[in-house]
Amino acid sequence: MKDLSQLDVPGPTKTPLTAPFWENAAEGKLTIQKCGSCGEHFFYPRPLCPNCWSSDVAWTEVRGSGRLKSFSQIWKPGHPGWLPVTPYLVGLVELDEGPTLLSHILVERNEAKIGDRLEFIPQNIGGQMLPCFKYPDNKEEPV
Ligand SMILES: [Zn+2]
């Protein structure tokens, strides 16, 4: 695995709505919002539940397991700070709770396959702990 901790890259843009996601990520936790009215999990962060429009929404920690829905190998990063680790993968991860996240995928291109199980791993990227995904240590399907 490439060392991402020494990269000189910009961090995420934090807003009052997204700050809890990044603050929890800094503590190694993956959190998404859950509706207190209908029980749906959702992501990206919103002030209202996209399913029932309730404002009774709260951040909740999730297991961080899911499937690789799609991915792309990045050869020309959007910021030059990423060049030392180019090429790298970013992908859409569909969490077991339902929502899909765009994330850095710590998997080699020749190993990545759509549908594969992934798990959350907090990763130091340029001095900040950010959510990433990797293959589980045991790639067997859960029973
Ligand atoms: Zn709802």
Short mmCIF file of C-alpha atoms in Angstrom, two decimals, residues 61-136:
data_model
loop_
_atom_site.label_atom_id
_atom_site.label_comp_id
_atom_site.label_asym_id
_atom_site.label_seq_id
_atom_site.Cartn_x
_atom_site.Cartn_y
_atom_site.Cartn_z
CA GLU A 61 -21.73 5.24 12.97
CA VAL A 62 -21.93 2.44 10.41
CA ARG A 63 -19.88 -0.73 10.04
CA GLY A 64 -18.32 0.47 6.82
CA SER A 65 -18.79 -2.68 4.82
CA GLY A 66 -20.12 -2.61 1.31
CA ARG A 67 -19.58 -3.43 -2.34
CA LEU A 68 -17.56 -1.78 -5.06
CA LYS A 69 -20.20 -0.36 -7.40
CA SER A 70 -17.87 1.36 -9.87
CA PHE A 71 -14.33 2.67 -9.95
CA SER A 72 -11.90 4.69 -12.00
CA GLN A 73 -8.12 4.68 -12.15
CA ILE A 74 -6.82 8.24 -11.82
CA TRP A 75 -3.81 9.05 -14.01
CA LYS A 76 -4.25 12.84 -14.08
CA PRO A 77 -5.18 13.98 -10.58
CA GLY A 78 -7.15 17.17 -10.04
CA HIS A 79 -4.40 18.48 -7.76
CA PRO A 80 -0.62 18.05 -8.31
CA GLY A 81 -0.19 16.94 -4.69
CA TRP A 82 -1.55 13.53 -5.72
CA LEU A 83 1.11 12.92 -8.39
CA PRO A 84 3.47 10.90 -6.09
CA VAL A 85 0.82 8.15 -5.75
CA THR A 86 -0.60 8.28 -9.29
CA PRO A 87 -2.16 6.12 -10.61
CA TYR A 88 -4.65 5.37 -7.86
CA LEU A 89 -8.25 4.23 -7.66
CA VAL A 90 -11.36 6.08 -6.60
CA GLY A 91 -14.66 4.29 -6.53
CA LEU A 92 -18.29 4.25 -5.56
CA VAL A 93 -18.89 2.06 -2.53
CA GLU A 94 -22.44 0.94 -1.82
CA LEU A 95 -22.66 0.51 1.94
CA ASP A 96 -24.66 -2.38 3.40
CA GLU A 97 -26.93 0.29 4.93
CA GLY A 98 -27.83 1.48 1.40
CA PRO A 99 -26.09 4.80 0.61
CA THR A 100 -23.22 5.07 -1.86
CA LEU A 101 -20.02 6.99 -1.12
CA LEU A 102 -17.26 8.17 -3.42
CA SER A 103 -13.95 7.21 -1.86
CA HIS A 104 -10.30 6.49 -2.36
CA ILE A 105 -9.99 2.72 -2.90
CA LEU A 106 -6.80 1.15 -1.55
CA VAL A 107 -6.75 -1.68 -4.07
CA GLU A 108 -4.49 -2.27 -7.05
CA ARG A 109 -6.17 -1.83 -10.44
CA ASN A 110 -5.53 -5.42 -11.53
CA GLU A 111 -7.27 -6.68 -8.35
CA ALA A 112 -10.34 -4.43 -8.41
CA LYS A 113 -13.59 -5.98 -9.58
CA ILE A 114 -17.10 -4.54 -9.58
CA GLY A 115 -19.20 -6.19 -6.88
CA ASP A 116 -16.27 -7.01 -4.60
CA ARG A 117 -16.75 -6.64 -0.86
CA LEU A 118 -14.87 -3.73 0.68
CA GLU A 119 -14.43 -2.43 4.18
CA PHE A 120 -13.82 1.00 5.63
CA ILE A 121 -10.33 1.90 6.76
CA PRO A 122 -9.41 5.30 8.16
CA GLN A 123 -6.33 6.51 6.34
CA ASN A 124 -3.86 9.30 7.00
CA ILE A 125 -3.85 11.37 3.81
CA GLY A 126 -1.61 14.40 3.98
CA GLY A 127 -1.81 14.47 7.77
CA GLN A 128 -5.60 14.12 8.00
CA MET A 129 -7.52 10.96 8.79
CA LEU A 130 -9.95 10.40 5.94
CA PRO A 131 -12.27 7.53 5.03
CA CYS A 132 -10.96 5.01 2.51
CA PHE A 133 -11.93 1.48 1.57
CA LYS A 134 -9.89 -1.68 1.12
CA TYR A 135 -10.44 -5.38 0.70
CA PRO A 136 -11.30 -7.15 3.94
#
